[in-house]
Coordinates of C-alpha atoms in Angstrom, one line a residue:
X4 CA 19.1 37.5 2.5
X5 CA 17.2 40.4 0.7
X6 CA 14.1 39.3 4.1
X7 CA 17.4 39.0 7.0
X8 CA 18.5 42.7 6.3
X9 CA 15.0 44.0 6.0
X10 CA 14.2 42.1 9.5
X11 CA 17.5 43.5 11.5
X12 CA 16.6 46.6 9.9
X13 CA 12.5 47.1 11.3
X14 CA 14.5 45.7 14.2
X15 CA 16.9 47.7 14.8
X16 CA 14.4 51.1 14.6
X17 CA 12.5 49.5 17.2
X18 CA 15.6 49.7 19.4
X19 CA 16.0 53.8 18.6
X20 CA 12.1 53.5 19.1
X21 CA 12.9 52.6 22.3
X22 CA 15.7 53.8 23.2
X23 CA 14.9 57.9 22.4
X24 CA 10.5 56.3 24.4
X25 CA 12.3 56.0 28.0
X26 CA 15.1 59.2 27.2
X27 CA 12.0 60.7 26.3
X28 CA 10.6 60.7 30.0
X29 CA 13.4 61.1 31.2
X30 CA 14.3 64.2 30.1
X31 CA 10.2 65.8 30.4
X32 CA 10.1 63.9 33.7
X33 CA 13.6 66.4 34.7
X34 CA 12.5 69.6 32.7
X35 CA 8.5 69.5 33.4
X36 CA 6.7 66.7 36.2
X37 CA 9.8 67.7 39.1
X38 CA 9.7 64.1 40.5
X39 CA 12.2 61.6 42.5
X40 CA 14.9 58.9 41.3
X41 CA 13.2 56.9 43.0
X42 CA 9.6 57.1 40.9
X43 CA 11.6 57.7 37.6
X44 CA 13.1 54.9 38.1
X45 CA 9.7 53.2 39.1
X46 CA 8.4 54.9 35.6
X47 CA 11.6 54.0 33.5
X48 CA 11.0 50.1 34.6
X49 CA 7.5 50.1 33.4
X50 CA 8.4 51.3 30.4
X51 CA 10.9 48.7 30.3
X52 CA 8.2 45.7 30.3
X53 CA 6.0 47.7 28.9
X54 CA 8.6 47.6 24.9
X55 CA 9.5 43.4 26.4
X56 CA 5.7 43.2 26.0
X57 CA 4.8 44.4 23.0
X58 CA 8.5 43.6 21.6
X59 CA 10.6 41.2 22.6
X60 CA 14.3 41.4 24.8
X61 CA 16.5 43.7 22.6
X62 CA 14.2 46.4 22.4
X63 CA 13.3 46.4 26.2
X64 CA 17.1 45.8 26.4
X65 CA 17.9 49.3 24.5
X66 CA 15.2 50.8 26.6
X67 CA 17.2 49.2 29.6
X68 CA 20.3 50.9 29.0
X69 CA 18.5 54.8 27.5
X70 CA 17.0 54.0 31.1
X71 CA 19.9 53.9 32.5
X72 CA 22.0 56.8 31.0
X73 CA 19.2 59.2 31.3
X74 CA 19.1 58.7 34.8
X75 CA 22.5 58.7 35.7
X76 CA 21.7 62.2 33.3
X77 CA 19.1 64.2 34.8
X78 CA 18.2 62.6 38.6
X79 CA 21.2 61.5 39.6
X80 CA 23.8 63.9 41.7
X81 CA 25.2 65.3 39.9
X82 CA 22.9 66.5 37.7
X83 CA 23.7 67.3 34.2
X84 CA 27.1 65.0 34.2
X85 CA 28.0 60.9 33.4
X86 CA 29.2 60.7 36.7
X87 CA 27.9 59.9 39.9
X88 CA 28.6 61.6 43.5
X89 CA 27.1 59.3 45.6
X90 CA 28.2 55.2 46.3
X91 CA 24.1 54.8 47.4
X92 CA 23.3 56.5 43.7
X93 CA 25.7 53.8 42.2
X94 CA 23.7 50.6 44.1
X95 CA 20.6 52.6 43.3
X96 CA 22.0 53.3 39.9
X97 CA 23.0 49.2 39.4
X98 CA 19.3 47.4 41.4
X99 CA 17.2 50.0 38.5
X100 CA 19.5 48.2 35.8
X101 CA 19.5 44.8 37.2
X102 CA 15.4 44.8 37.6
X103 CA 15.0 46.9 34.6
X104 CA 17.6 43.9 33.1
X105 CA 15.1 40.8 35.0
X106 CA 12.6 42.3 34.3
X107 CA 12.4 42.6 30.0
X108 CA 14.3 38.9 29.5
X109 CA 11.2 38.0 31.7
X110 CA 8.7 39.5 29.9
X111 CA 10.2 38.3 26.8
X112 CA 10.1 35.2 27.7
X113 CA 6.6 34.7 28.6
X114 CA 6.0 36.3 25.6
X115 CA 7.1 34.4 24.0
X116 CA 5.5 31.5 25.9
X117 CA 2.2 32.8 25.1
X118 CA 3.1 33.1 20.8
X119 CA 4.8 29.2 21.5
X120 CA 1.9 28.8 22.8
X121 CA -0.4 30.3 19.7
X122 CA 1.1 29.3 17.1
X123 CA 0.8 25.5 18.1
X124 CA -2.8 26.0 18.7
X125 CA -3.0 27.4 15.9
X126 CA -0.6 24.5 14.2
X127 CA -2.3 21.9 15.6
X128 CA -6.5 23.3 14.5
X129 CA -4.8 23.2 11.2
X130 CA -3.4 19.7 11.2
X131 CA -6.8 18.5 12.4
X132 CA -7.9 20.2 9.2
X133 CA -6.1 18.5 7.5
X134 CA -6.2 15.0 8.7
X135 CA -10.2 15.7 7.7
X136 CA -9.5 17.0 4.3
X137 CA -7.0 13.8 3.4
X138 CA -9.7 11.3 4.4
X139 CA -12.4 12.5 2.3
X140 CA -9.4 12.9 -1.0
X141 CA -11.2 11.4 -4.4
X142 CA -9.6 9.1 -7.7
X143 CA -10.3 11.9 -10.2
X144 CA -7.1 13.1 -10.0
X145 CA -3.9 11.7 -8.7
X146 CA -3.7 11.3 -4.8
X147 CA -0.4 13.5 -4.4
X148 CA -1.4 16.6 -6.3
X149 CA -4.8 16.6 -3.8
X150 CA -2.2 16.5 -0.5
X151 CA -0.7 19.3 -1.9
X152 CA -3.0 21.2 -3.1
X153 CA -4.7 20.2 0.4
X154 CA -1.4 21.4 3.0
X155 CA -0.8 24.0 0.9
X156 CA -5.3 25.4 0.5
X157 CA -5.2 24.2 4.5
X158 CA -1.9 26.0 6.1
X159 CA -1.8 29.3 3.1
X160 CA 1.3 27.5 1.7
X161 CA 2.8 28.6 -2.3
X162 CA 6.3 26.8 -1.6
X163 CA 4.1 23.3 -0.6
X164 CA 6.1 19.7 -3.5
X165 CA 5.6 16.9 -3.4
X166 CA 7.5 13.8 -4.6
X167 CA 5.3 10.1 -5.2
X168 CA 7.5 7.3 -5.2
X169 CA 5.4 5.0 -7.1
X170 CA 4.2 6.9 -10.0
X171 CA 8.3 9.0 -10.2
X172 CA 6.5 12.2 -10.6
X173 CA 6.7 15.6 -8.4
X174 CA 3.5 18.0 -7.9
X175 CA 3.4 21.3 -6.5
X176 CA 1.9 24.7 -7.3
X177 CA 1.8 26.8 -10.9
X178 CA 4.0 29.0 -8.9
X179 CA 7.2 26.8 -8.1
X180 CA 9.5 26.3 -10.3
X181 CA 9.1 22.3 -9.5
X182 CA 11.8 21.4 -11.5
X183 CA 14.8 22.3 -9.7
X184 CA 13.5 21.1 -6.5
X185 CA 13.4 17.1 -8.0
X186 CA 16.7 16.4 -7.1
X187 CA 16.4 17.2 -3.5
X188 CA 13.5 15.8 -3.6
X189 CA 14.4 12.4 -5.1
X190 CA 18.3 12.8 -2.8
X191 CA 16.0 12.3 0.2
X192 CA 14.1 10.0 -0.9
X193 CA 17.4 7.3 -1.5
X194 CA 18.7 8.3 1.3
X195 CA 16.1 8.9 3.8
X196 CA 17.5 11.6 5.2
X197 CA 16.1 16.1 6.2
X198 CA 17.4 18.3 3.7
X199 CA 17.4 22.5 3.7
X200 CA 17.6 24.0 0.3
X201 CA 18.3 27.7 0.9
X202 CA 17.9 28.9 -2.4
X203 CA 13.5 28.3 -1.5
X204 CA 13.9 28.2 1.8
X205 CA 11.9 24.2 1.7
X206 CA 13.2 21.7 4.2
X207 CA 12.9 18.4 2.3
X208 CA 12.1 15.4 4.4
X209 CA 11.3 11.6 4.0
X210 CA 8.0 10.7 3.9
X211 CA 8.4 6.9 5.4
X212 CA 5.1 4.8 6.7
X213 CA 6.9 2.7 8.7
X214 CA 10.5 1.9 7.3
X215 CA 9.2 2.2 3.8
X216 CA 9.9 5.1 2.3
X217 CA 7.1 6.2 -0.6
X218 CA 8.3 9.8 -1.9
X219 CA 9.2 13.0 0.4
X220 CA 8.2 16.4 1.1
X221 CA 9.2 20.3 0.7
X222 CA 7.5 22.3 3.1
X223 CA 8.8 25.9 4.0
X224 CA 11.0 25.7 6.4
X225 CA 10.0 29.0 8.8
X226 CA 6.8 28.7 8.3
X227 CA 5.8 26.5 10.5
X228 CA 8.0 24.4 12.9
X229 CA 9.9 21.4 12.6
X230 CA 6.7 19.1 15.0
X231 CA 4.4 20.1 12.3
X232 CA 6.4 20.0 9.7
X233 CA 6.9 15.9 10.5
X234 CA 3.6 15.8 11.7
X235 CA 2.1 17.1 7.6
X236 CA 4.6 14.7 6.0
X237 CA 2.9 11.5 8.5
X238 CA 0.0 12.8 7.9
X239 CA 0.3 12.6 3.9
X240 CA 2.4 9.6 4.8
X241 CA -0.3 7.0 6.0
X242 CA -3.7 8.8 3.7
X243 CA -1.7 7.7 0.1
X244 CA -1.7 5.1 2.4
X245 CA -5.1 4.8 2.8
X246 CA -6.2 6.9 -0.4
X247 CA -4.3 3.9 -2.7
X248 CA -5.6 0.4 -0.2
X249 CA -9.4 2.0 -0.7
X250 CA -8.9 2.1 -4.5
X251 CA -7.2 -1.0 -4.3
X252 CA -10.3 -2.8 -2.3
X253 CA -12.3 0.0 -5.2
X254 CA -10.8 -2.7 -7.7
X255 CA -11.0 -5.9 -6.5
X256 CA -14.9 -5.7 -5.4
X257 CA -15.7 -4.5 -8.6
X258 CA -13.2 -7.2 -10.2
X259 CA -15.0 -10.0 -7.8
X260 CA -18.2 -8.9 -9.1
X261 CA -17.4 -8.8 -12.2
X262 CA -16.1 -12.7 -11.8
X263 CA -18.9 -13.4 -10.0
X264 CA -21.5 -12.3 -12.6
X265 CA -19.4 -14.0 -16.1
X266 CA -19.0 -16.9 -13.4
X267 CA -23.1 -17.3 -13.8
X268 CA -22.9 -16.3 -17.0
X269 CA -20.6 -19.5 -17.8
X270 CA -22.4 -21.7 -14.9
X271 CA -26.1 -20.7 -16.7
X272 CA -24.7 -21.1 -19.8
X273 CA -22.8 -24.8 -19.4
X274 CA -26.5 -26.3 -17.5
X275 CA -28.7 -24.9 -20.3
X276 CA -25.7 -26.9 -23.5
X277 CA -25.8 -30.1 -21.2
X278 CA -29.2 -30.8 -21.8
X279 CA -29.3 -30.4 -25.7
X280 CA -26.3 -32.8 -25.7
X281 CA -27.7 -35.2 -23.5
X282 CA -30.9 -36.1 -25.6
X283 CA -27.9 -36.1 -28.6
X284 CA -26.0 -38.3 -26.8
X285 CA -28.6 -41.1 -25.3
X286 CA -30.3 -40.6 -29.4
X287 CA -26.9 -41.5 -31.2
X288 CA -26.0 -44.6 -28.2
X289 CA -29.7 -45.9 -29.0
X290 CA -29.0 -46.1 -32.7
X291 CA -25.6 -47.5 -32.6
X292 CA -27.1 -50.2 -30.6
X293 CA -29.6 -51.2 -33.7
X294 CA -26.5 -53.3 -35.4
X295 CA -27.4 -50.8 -38.6
X296 CA -25.8 -52.5 -42.4
X297 CA -24.4 -49.8 -43.3
X298 CA -20.9 -48.4 -42.3
X299 CA -21.7 -45.7 -42.7
X300 CA -24.3 -44.8 -40.9
X301 CA -22.4 -46.3 -38.9
X302 CA -19.1 -44.4 -39.4
X303 CA -21.0 -41.4 -38.6
X304 CA -22.7 -42.2 -35.5
X305 CA -19.9 -43.3 -34.6
X306 CA -17.3 -40.1 -35.0
X307 CA -21.7 -37.6 -33.7
X308 CA -20.9 -40.1 -30.4
X309 CA -17.3 -39.0 -29.9
X310 CA -18.1 -36.0 -30.2
X311 CA -20.6 -34.9 -28.1
X312 CA -18.6 -37.3 -25.4
X313 CA -15.9 -34.4 -26.6
X314 CA -18.5 -31.3 -26.0
X315 CA -19.5 -32.8 -22.8
X316 CA -16.4 -33.0 -21.2
X317 CA -15.7 -29.6 -22.8
X318 CA -19.5 -28.1 -21.2
X319 CA -18.5 -30.1 -18.4
X320 CA -15.5 -28.3 -17.6
X321 CA -16.9 -24.6 -18.5
X322 CA -19.1 -25.6 -15.0
X323 CA -16.1 -26.6 -13.0
X324 CA -14.7 -23.3 -13.9
X325 CA -17.1 -21.6 -13.4
X326 CA -18.6 -23.0 -10.0
X327 CA -14.2 -22.4 -9.6
X328 CA -13.5 -18.2 -9.9
X329 CA -17.2 -18.6 -8.2
X330 CA -15.1 -19.6 -5.2
X331 CA -17.7 -22.0 -4.7
X332 CA -15.8 -25.7 -5.0
X333 CA -17.5 -27.9 -2.0
X334 CA -15.9 -30.3 -0.8
X335 CA -17.2 -33.4 -0.1
X336 CA -15.2 -35.1 2.1
X337 CA -15.6 -38.9 3.3
X338 CA -12.6 -41.6 3.1
X339 CA -11.4 -43.0 0.5
X340 CA -9.6 -46.0 -0.8
X341 CA -7.0 -44.1 -4.1
X342 CA -6.9 -47.6 -5.8
X343 CA -10.3 -48.1 -6.0
X344 CA -10.9 -44.3 -6.9
X345 CA -7.9 -45.1 -10.1
X346 CA -10.1 -48.6 -10.5
X347 CA -13.5 -46.0 -11.0
X348 CA -11.7 -43.4 -13.6
X349 CA -10.4 -47.0 -15.9
X350 CA -13.7 -48.3 -16.2
X351 CA -14.6 -45.2 -18.4
X352 CA -11.1 -45.0 -20.3
X353 CA -12.0 -49.1 -21.0
X354 CA -12.5 -48.5 -25.1
X355 CA -9.6 -46.0 -25.3
X356 CA -7.3 -47.5 -23.6
X357 CA -7.1 -51.5 -25.1
X358 CA -4.5 -51.1 -27.1
X359 CA -2.1 -49.5 -24.3
X360 CA -1.0 -51.2 -21.6
X361 CA -1.5 -49.6 -17.9
X362 CA 0.9 -50.4 -15.3
X363 CA -1.2 -50.1 -11.9
X364 CA 0.8 -49.8 -8.8
X365 CA -2.3 -49.1 -5.7
X366 CA -2.0 -51.1 -3.2
X367 CA -4.9 -51.5 -1.7
X368 CA -3.8 -51.8 1.3
X369 CA -2.3 -48.1 0.9
X370 CA -4.1 -45.5 4.1
X371 CA -7.1 -44.1 2.3
X372 CA -7.1 -39.9 1.5
X373 CA -9.7 -37.8 3.4
X374 CA -11.9 -36.4 -0.3
X375 CA -14.9 -35.6 -2.8
X376 CA -14.1 -38.7 -4.5
X377 CA -16.0 -36.7 -7.4
X378 CA -14.1 -34.2 -7.6
X379 CA -10.5 -36.3 -6.9
X380 CA -12.0 -39.3 -10.7
X381 CA -12.2 -36.0 -12.5
X382 CA -8.1 -34.6 -11.2
X383 CA -7.4 -38.4 -12.2
X384 CA -9.2 -38.8 -15.1
X385 CA -7.3 -35.7 -16.4
X386 CA -4.3 -36.8 -16.2
X387 CA -4.7 -40.1 -17.9
X388 CA -6.5 -38.1 -20.1
X389 CA -3.3 -36.0 -20.5
X390 CA -0.7 -38.7 -20.7
X391 CA -3.3 -40.4 -23.8
X392 CA -3.3 -38.3 -26.0
X393 CA 0.9 -36.9 -25.6
X394 CA 1.6 -39.7 -25.6
X395 CA 2.4 -42.8 -29.1
X396 CA -0.4 -44.9 -29.5
X397 CA 1.1 -47.8 -28.3
X398 CA 3.4 -46.6 -25.4
X399 CA 2.3 -47.5 -21.4
X400 CA 1.1 -45.6 -18.8
X401 CA 2.0 -45.8 -15.4
X402 CA 0.6 -45.2 -12.4
X403 CA 1.6 -45.6 -9.3
X404 CA 0.5 -44.4 -5.9
X405 CA 2.8 -44.8 -2.4
X406 CA 2.5 -42.4 1.5
X407 CA 4.7 -39.7 2.3
X408 CA 4.3 -38.6 5.7
X409 CA 0.1 -37.7 5.9
X410 CA -0.5 -37.9 2.0
X411 CA -1.0 -40.1 -0.4
X412 CA 0.2 -39.3 -3.5
X413 CA -0.2 -39.8 -7.6
X414 CA 1.4 -40.5 -10.4
X415 CA 0.1 -40.2 -13.3
X416 CA 3.5 -41.7 -15.8
X417 CA 3.5 -41.6 -20.2
X418 CA 6.3 -42.0 -22.8
X419 CA 5.5 -39.0 -24.8
X420 CA 7.5 -35.9 -26.0
X421 CA 8.0 -34.4 -22.9
X422 CA 7.6 -30.9 -21.5
X423 CA 10.0 -28.0 -22.0
X424 CA 10.6 -26.3 -19.4
X425 CA 8.4 -22.7 -20.7
X426 CA 5.7 -25.1 -21.0
X427 CA 6.1 -26.3 -17.4
X428 CA 5.9 -23.0 -15.1
X429 CA 3.1 -22.8 -17.1
X430 CA 1.6 -25.8 -17.4
X431 CA -1.0 -25.5 -15.3
X432 CA -2.2 -22.2 -16.2
X433 CA -5.8 -21.6 -17.5
X434 CA -6.2 -21.8 -21.5
X435 CA -3.4 -22.2 -21.8
X436 CA -1.8 -24.6 -23.5
X437 CA 2.1 -26.4 -24.8
X438 CA 3.9 -26.0 -28.0
X439 CA 2.8 -30.2 -27.5
X440 CA -0.8 -29.6 -27.0
X441 CA -1.1 -26.9 -29.8
X442 CA -1.2 -29.3 -33.0
X443 CA -3.6 -31.7 -34.6
X444 CA -5.1 -33.2 -30.3
X445 CA -8.0 -31.4 -28.8
X446 CA -8.5 -29.7 -26.3
X447 CA -9.4 -26.3 -24.1
X448 CA -6.6 -26.1 -21.8
X449 CA -8.7 -26.0 -18.8
X450 CA -8.1 -28.8 -17.6
X451 CA -4.5 -28.8 -15.7
X452 CA -5.9 -25.5 -14.2
X453 CA -9.4 -26.8 -12.7
X454 CA -6.8 -30.3 -11.9
X455 CA -5.1 -27.9 -9.9
X456 CA -8.0 -25.7 -8.5
X457 CA -9.4 -29.2 -6.8
X458 CA -6.1 -30.5 -5.7
X459 CA -5.2 -27.0 -3.3
X460 CA -9.2 -27.3 -2.1
X461 CA -8.5 -30.8 -0.4
X462 CA -5.0 -28.7 0.7
X463 CA -3.2 -30.4 -1.6
X464 CA 0.3 -30.1 -4.3
X465 CA -0.2 -31.2 -7.5
X466 CA 3.0 -31.0 -10.2
X467 CA 4.1 -32.8 -13.1
X468 CA 8.6 -34.1 -13.6
X469 CA 9.4 -34.1 -17.8
X470 CA 12.2 -34.6 -20.2
X471 CA 12.2 -33.7 -24.0
X472 CA 11.8 -36.8 -25.6
X473 CA 11.7 -39.6 -22.2
X474 CA 7.9 -38.6 -21.1
X475 CA 6.7 -36.6 -18.3
X476 CA 5.1 -37.4 -15.1
X477 CA 1.8 -35.5 -12.9
X478 CA 1.6 -35.0 -9.8
X479 CA -1.0 -34.9 -6.9
X480 CA -0.2 -35.2 -3.6
X481 CA -3.7 -35.0 -0.4
X482 CA -4.0 -35.6 2.9
X483 CA -4.6 -39.4 4.6
X484 CA -7.8 -39.3 6.5
X485 CA -7.5 -39.5 9.9
X486 CA -9.4 -42.4 12.3
X487 CA -12.2 -41.9 14.3
X488 CA -11.5 -41.4 17.8
X489 CA -13.0 -44.3 20.3
X490 CA -15.4 -43.9 22.1

């Protein structure tokens, strides 16, 4: 309100001054120049144009009215009176008034358009500088705070406030009461519309990235045009999204490099461990083959043999994990019979499954699968091993395979304690072991995670169905091998 009053007083003063200038020139011409009314009228028109060019339309209108009155009083008969005797002089006076008014409007309009063009040019230059500045944001401080400071710096503003929806924080210069603007800023985000805060002379606009509102920005209402305000808001949205995208990409790259380093070290360590384990296994196997007559020694050697197998299995899993995390699974796909793959795996469990009934329902007539035989055998071995570990020693294990569309589905079922709902949701996570597996059963919690990654690499699916107290059934699918086109 104080600014509006000051502006009115300044403009009224200019109107009075313009009228005084026009009146003064007419008075001086009538007393000292002794020129005719036509010359005075032209001079007054020039005065009106000068005032319109210098100040604007209200001031030039004041000069026009004052010039008309003075022309009538000092130059049109009867001189010294406000009346006009000759009708032709009425026409001349009307022509003067119309000419002065039209000329002042044209001059003021031209001045206004020039000012608007200059203002738009300055805004475009500042928008360009702002866009360059926003492209160089760093990660040392919040991006929203940097956006506020750079807008304020480029446009020389003292009332710039930004509300970041993701951080739920309001950023602004120290000279602004940020707390008083927090409510309108959040309302703009919720409503998705612009609002004007009359108390501080600011306009709050939502910051949209596509159809998503990511924040809101408060800018002075009178310091810039609506188009510039919208452009600044859009630049802020683009800059914030770009900066966060670059930050996320940097974090992802750092994480990838860290995973590669970890996987490389784990792979190297695992290979170093397998060399002595192989030697230990060979030595123990040779000693056991000598038919030692000391039962205690035989029992100890069998323990060493079993534990060597267990450590070797753990090292093999570690190597597979390292390769999976490094994205180095190289599939050597070829057509393979599912029945043959199952037989090869069961041959490795001949000693462990002697006391069990293993029901195998895998038909030789099933179409071959397109798969890496070595990796698929790891998956089948893991499922059979789990079934043997987590079910009673005398309970049966069922292995079935069937065709479903363009896939072959293999399932391994046991009669164990079953898996609870929360455990089923996480059973394929790395290093996770269900409550049933946290007792005396050995394991690392990596077997199912490796199996999942292998099946995913084959574009298949793996899952589990289970009921507490009735057992579990793990299943996975592999694509049917495509028949070679005949020439």
